[in-house]
Short mmCIF file of C-alpha atoms and ligand atoms in Angstrom, two decimals:
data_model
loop_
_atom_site.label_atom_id
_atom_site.label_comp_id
_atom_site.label_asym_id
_atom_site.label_seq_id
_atom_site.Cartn_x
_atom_site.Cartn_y
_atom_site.Cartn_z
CA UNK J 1 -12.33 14.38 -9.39
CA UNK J 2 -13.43 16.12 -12.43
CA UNK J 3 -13.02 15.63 -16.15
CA UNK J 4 -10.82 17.96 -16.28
CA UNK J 5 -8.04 15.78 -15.56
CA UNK J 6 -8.67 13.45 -19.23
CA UNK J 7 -8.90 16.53 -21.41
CA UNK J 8 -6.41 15.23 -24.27
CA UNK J 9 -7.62 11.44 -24.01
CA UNK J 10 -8.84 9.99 -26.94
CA UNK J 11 -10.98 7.26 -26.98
CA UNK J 12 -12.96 5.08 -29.47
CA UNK J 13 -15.86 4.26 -29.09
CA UNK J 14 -16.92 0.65 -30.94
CA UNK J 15 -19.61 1.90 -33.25
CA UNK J 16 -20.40 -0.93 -35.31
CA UNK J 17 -23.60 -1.90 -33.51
CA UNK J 18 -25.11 -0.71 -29.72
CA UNK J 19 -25.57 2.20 -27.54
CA UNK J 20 -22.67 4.39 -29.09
CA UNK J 21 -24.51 7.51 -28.91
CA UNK J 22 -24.94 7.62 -25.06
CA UNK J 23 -21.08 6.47 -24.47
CA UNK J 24 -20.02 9.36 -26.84
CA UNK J 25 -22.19 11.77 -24.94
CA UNK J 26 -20.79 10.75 -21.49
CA UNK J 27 -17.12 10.13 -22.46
CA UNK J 28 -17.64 14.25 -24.04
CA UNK J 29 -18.90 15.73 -21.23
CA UNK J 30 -15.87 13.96 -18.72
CA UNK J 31 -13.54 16.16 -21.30
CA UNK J 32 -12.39 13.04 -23.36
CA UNK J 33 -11.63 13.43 -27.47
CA UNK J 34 -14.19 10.49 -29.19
CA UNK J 35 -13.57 8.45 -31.96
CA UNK J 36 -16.15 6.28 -33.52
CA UNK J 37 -14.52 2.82 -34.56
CA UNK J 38 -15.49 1.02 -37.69
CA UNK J 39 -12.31 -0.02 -39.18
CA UNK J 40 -8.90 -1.24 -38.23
CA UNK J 41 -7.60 1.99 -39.49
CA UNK J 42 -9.51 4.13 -36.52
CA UNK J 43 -7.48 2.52 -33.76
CA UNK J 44 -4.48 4.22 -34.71
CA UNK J 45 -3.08 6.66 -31.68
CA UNK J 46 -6.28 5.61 -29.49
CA UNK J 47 -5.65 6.13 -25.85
CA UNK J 48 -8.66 3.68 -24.96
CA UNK J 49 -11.48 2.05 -26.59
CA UNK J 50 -14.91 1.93 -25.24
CA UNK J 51 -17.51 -1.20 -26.44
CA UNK J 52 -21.27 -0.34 -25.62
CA UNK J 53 -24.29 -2.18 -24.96
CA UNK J 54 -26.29 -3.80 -27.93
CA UNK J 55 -26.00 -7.52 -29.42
CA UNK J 56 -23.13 -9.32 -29.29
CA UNK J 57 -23.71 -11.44 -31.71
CA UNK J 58 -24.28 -8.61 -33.98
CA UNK J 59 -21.06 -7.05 -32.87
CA UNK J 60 -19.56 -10.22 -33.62
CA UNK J 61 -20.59 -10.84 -37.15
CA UNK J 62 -19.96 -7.55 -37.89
CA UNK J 63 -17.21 -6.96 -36.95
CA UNK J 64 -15.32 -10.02 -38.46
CA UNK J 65 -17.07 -9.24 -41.30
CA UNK J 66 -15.89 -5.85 -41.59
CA UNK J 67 -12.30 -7.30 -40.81
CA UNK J 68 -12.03 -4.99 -37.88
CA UNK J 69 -11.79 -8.25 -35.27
CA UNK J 70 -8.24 -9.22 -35.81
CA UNK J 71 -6.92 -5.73 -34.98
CA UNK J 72 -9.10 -5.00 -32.15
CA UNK J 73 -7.82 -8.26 -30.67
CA UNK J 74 -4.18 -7.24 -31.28
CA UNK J 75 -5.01 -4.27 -29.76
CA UNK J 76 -6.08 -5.30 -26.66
CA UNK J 77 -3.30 -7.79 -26.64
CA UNK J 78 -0.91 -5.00 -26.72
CA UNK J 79 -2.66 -3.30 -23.97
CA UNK J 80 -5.14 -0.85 -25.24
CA UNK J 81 -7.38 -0.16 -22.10
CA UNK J 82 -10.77 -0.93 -23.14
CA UNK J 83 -14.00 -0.99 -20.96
CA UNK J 84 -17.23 -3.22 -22.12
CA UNK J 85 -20.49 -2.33 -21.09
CA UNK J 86 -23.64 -5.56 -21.10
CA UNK J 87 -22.57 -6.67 -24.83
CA UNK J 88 -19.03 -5.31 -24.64
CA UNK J 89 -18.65 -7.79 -21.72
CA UNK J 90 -19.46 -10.23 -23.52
CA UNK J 91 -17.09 -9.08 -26.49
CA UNK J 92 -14.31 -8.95 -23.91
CA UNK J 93 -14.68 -12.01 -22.32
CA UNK J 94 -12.38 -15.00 -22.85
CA UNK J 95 -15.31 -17.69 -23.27
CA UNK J 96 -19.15 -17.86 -23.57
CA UNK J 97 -20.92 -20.48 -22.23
CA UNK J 98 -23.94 -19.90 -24.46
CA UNK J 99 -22.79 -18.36 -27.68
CA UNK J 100 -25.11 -17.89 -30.45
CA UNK J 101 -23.94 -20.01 -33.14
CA UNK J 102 -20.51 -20.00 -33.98
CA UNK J 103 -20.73 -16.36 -31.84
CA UNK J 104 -17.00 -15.05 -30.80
CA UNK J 105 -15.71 -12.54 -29.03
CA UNK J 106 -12.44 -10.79 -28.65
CA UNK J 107 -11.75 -11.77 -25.55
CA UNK J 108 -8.68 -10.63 -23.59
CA UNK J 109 -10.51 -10.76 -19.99
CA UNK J 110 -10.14 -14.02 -18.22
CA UNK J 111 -14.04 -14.69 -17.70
CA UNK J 112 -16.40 -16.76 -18.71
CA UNK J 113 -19.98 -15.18 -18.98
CA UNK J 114 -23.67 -16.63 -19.57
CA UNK J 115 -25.82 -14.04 -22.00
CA UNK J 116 -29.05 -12.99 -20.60
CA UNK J 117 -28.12 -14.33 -17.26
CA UNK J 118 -30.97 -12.36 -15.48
CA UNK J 119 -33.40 -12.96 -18.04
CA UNK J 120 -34.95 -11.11 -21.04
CA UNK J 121 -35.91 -7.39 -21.56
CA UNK J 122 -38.36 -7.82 -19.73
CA UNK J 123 -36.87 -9.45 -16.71
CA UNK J 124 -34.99 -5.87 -16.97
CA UNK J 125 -34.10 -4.25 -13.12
CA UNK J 126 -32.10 -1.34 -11.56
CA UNK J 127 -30.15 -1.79 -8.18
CA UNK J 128 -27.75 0.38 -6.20
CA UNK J 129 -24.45 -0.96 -6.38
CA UNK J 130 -21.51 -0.56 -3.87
CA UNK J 131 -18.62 0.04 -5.63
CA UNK J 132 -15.47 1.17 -3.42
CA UNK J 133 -13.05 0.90 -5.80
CA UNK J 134 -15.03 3.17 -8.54
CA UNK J 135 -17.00 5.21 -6.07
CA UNK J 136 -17.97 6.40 -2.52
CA UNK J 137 -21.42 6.34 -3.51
CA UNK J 138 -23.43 3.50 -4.28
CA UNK J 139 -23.43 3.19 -8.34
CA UNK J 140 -26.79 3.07 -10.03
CA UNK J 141 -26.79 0.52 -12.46
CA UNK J 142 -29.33 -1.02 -15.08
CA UNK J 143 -29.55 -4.59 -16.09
CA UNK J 144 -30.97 -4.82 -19.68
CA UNK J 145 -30.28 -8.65 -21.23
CA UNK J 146 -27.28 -8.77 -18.95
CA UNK J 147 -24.61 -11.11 -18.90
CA UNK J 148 -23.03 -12.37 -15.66
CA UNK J 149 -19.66 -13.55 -14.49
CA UNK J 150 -19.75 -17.46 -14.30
CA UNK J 151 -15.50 -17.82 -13.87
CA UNK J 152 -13.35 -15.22 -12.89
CA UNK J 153 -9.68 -15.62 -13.73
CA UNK J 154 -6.89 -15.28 -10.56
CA UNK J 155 -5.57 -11.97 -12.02
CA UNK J 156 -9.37 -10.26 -12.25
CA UNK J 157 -10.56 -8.48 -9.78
CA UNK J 158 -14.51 -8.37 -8.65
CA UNK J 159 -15.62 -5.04 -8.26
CA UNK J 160 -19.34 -5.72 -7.80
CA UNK J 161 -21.47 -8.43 -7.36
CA UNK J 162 -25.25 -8.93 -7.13
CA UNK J 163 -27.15 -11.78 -5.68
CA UNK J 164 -28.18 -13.82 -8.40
CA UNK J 165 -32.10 -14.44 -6.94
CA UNK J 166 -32.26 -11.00 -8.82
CA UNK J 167 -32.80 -12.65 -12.13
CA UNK J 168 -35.84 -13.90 -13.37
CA UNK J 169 -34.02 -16.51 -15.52
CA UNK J 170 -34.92 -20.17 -14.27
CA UNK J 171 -31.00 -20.87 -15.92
CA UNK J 172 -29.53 -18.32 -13.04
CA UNK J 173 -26.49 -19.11 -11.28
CA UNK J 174 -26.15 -19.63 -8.03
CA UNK J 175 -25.16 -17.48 -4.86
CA UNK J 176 -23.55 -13.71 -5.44
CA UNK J 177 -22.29 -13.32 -9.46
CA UNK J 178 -19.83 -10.79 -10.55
CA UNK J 179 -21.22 -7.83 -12.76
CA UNK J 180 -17.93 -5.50 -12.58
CA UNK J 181 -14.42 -6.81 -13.17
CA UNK J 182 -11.26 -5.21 -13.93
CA UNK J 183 -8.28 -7.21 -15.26
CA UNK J 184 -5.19 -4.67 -15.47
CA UNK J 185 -6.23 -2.12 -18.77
CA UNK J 186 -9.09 -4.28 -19.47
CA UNK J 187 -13.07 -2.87 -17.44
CA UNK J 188 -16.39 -4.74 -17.94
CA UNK J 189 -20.22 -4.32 -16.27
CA UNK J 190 -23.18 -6.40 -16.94
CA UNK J 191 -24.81 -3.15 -16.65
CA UNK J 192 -25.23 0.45 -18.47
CA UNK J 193 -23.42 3.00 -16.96
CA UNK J 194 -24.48 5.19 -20.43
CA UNK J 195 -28.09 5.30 -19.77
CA UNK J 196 -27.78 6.39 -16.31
CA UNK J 197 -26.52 9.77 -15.70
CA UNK J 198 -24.26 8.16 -13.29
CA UNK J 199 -20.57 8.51 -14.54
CA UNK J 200 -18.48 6.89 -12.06
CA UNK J 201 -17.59 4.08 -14.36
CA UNK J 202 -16.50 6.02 -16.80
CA UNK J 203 -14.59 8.46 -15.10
CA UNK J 204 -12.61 5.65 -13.29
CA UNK J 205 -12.43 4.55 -16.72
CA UNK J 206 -10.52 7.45 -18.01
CA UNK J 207 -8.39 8.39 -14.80
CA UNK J 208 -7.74 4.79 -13.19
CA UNK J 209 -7.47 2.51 -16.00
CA UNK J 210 -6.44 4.94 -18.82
CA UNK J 211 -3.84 6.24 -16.75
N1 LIG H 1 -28.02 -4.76 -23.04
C1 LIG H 1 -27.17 -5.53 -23.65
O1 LIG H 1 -26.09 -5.12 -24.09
C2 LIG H 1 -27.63 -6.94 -23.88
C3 LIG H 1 -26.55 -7.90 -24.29
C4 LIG H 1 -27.17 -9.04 -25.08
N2 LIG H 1 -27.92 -9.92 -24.25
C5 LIG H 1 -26.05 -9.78 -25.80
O2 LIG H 1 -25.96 -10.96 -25.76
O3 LIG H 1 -25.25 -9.16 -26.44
#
């Protein structure tokens, strides 16, 4: 599979707060068209949307402050595909079980996730991942903060999972947790496909849930 295939796709990129940079870099290089989003106004004709890694909380406030929630919820309830990376997770999931303060997301994904499930930044690890559905390779993936997958809905699928004995966090959950789910247009990882150099997320991002 090559980019080739997305040349035409255009996809925003959240770009209120997180790693928007590295997600516009990858997303160019698989032959997508990007579009930063800051307002309502840049959803318009989007073929996907794309929410990075940062602070949810920040993404949050900002967002709903900026009156670009609402529409990104609509959005997504009228099907935009939309992958979350580590905060974007968060952003897509349903519930939080430990929201900052009056924290919300936009939910849409039928999850409920725990913030900084594997610890802090410094409680930070890589791991191979097997991912058959995205990959034939194992996927290398970065845990920075991450959230994990406490619930998972009947319609989402699990594409990964580690063993939560990974984390660091005395809080952890117990047995395997989910760190990639897919439910229909919507694609979340705990974990930073962006920072990796490894693109399989994305590119089943743009050829499998795209189209
Ligand atoms: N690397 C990340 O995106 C960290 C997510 C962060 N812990 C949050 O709650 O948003």
């Amino acid at each position: 599979m090559t980019g080739g295939h997305n040349t035409g796709s255009l996809v925003g990129v959240f770009a209120l707060q997180g790693d928007v940079a590295e997600h516009v870099r990858v997303l160019t290089a698989l032959g997508a068209r990007v579009r930063p989003v800051r307002s309502a106004a840049d959803l318009a004709g989007l073929d996907g949307l794309v929410i990075p890694g940062g602070e949810s909380s920040v993404m949050d406030k900002l967002s709903r402050l900026l009156g670009v929630a609402p529409a990104i919820r609509q959005a997504i309830g009228e099907g935009l595909p939309v992958y979350g990376t580590c905060a974007g997770m968060i952003m897509l999931a349903e519930s939080i079980a430990n929201p900052i303060a009056g924290q919300q997301s936009f939910g849409g994904l039928d999850i409920t996730v725990q913030r900084n499930a594997f610890g802090g930044q410094v409680e930070s690890f890589e791991t191979a991942l097997e991912v058959p559905e995205v990959s034939g390779d194992p996927v290398h993936a970065v845990f920075i903060r991450a959230p994990a997958v406490l619930r998972a809905g009947p319609d989402v699928q699990v594409l990964a999972t580690v063993p939560a004995s990974r984390s660091g966090n005395p809080e952890r959950p117990a047995g395997d947790v989910p760190v990639a789910v897919r439910q229909g247009r919507l694609l979340a990882t705990s974990f930073h496909p962006e920072v990796t150099g490894d693109w399989s997320f994305h590119r089943y991002f743009l050829e499998h849930v795209i189209r």
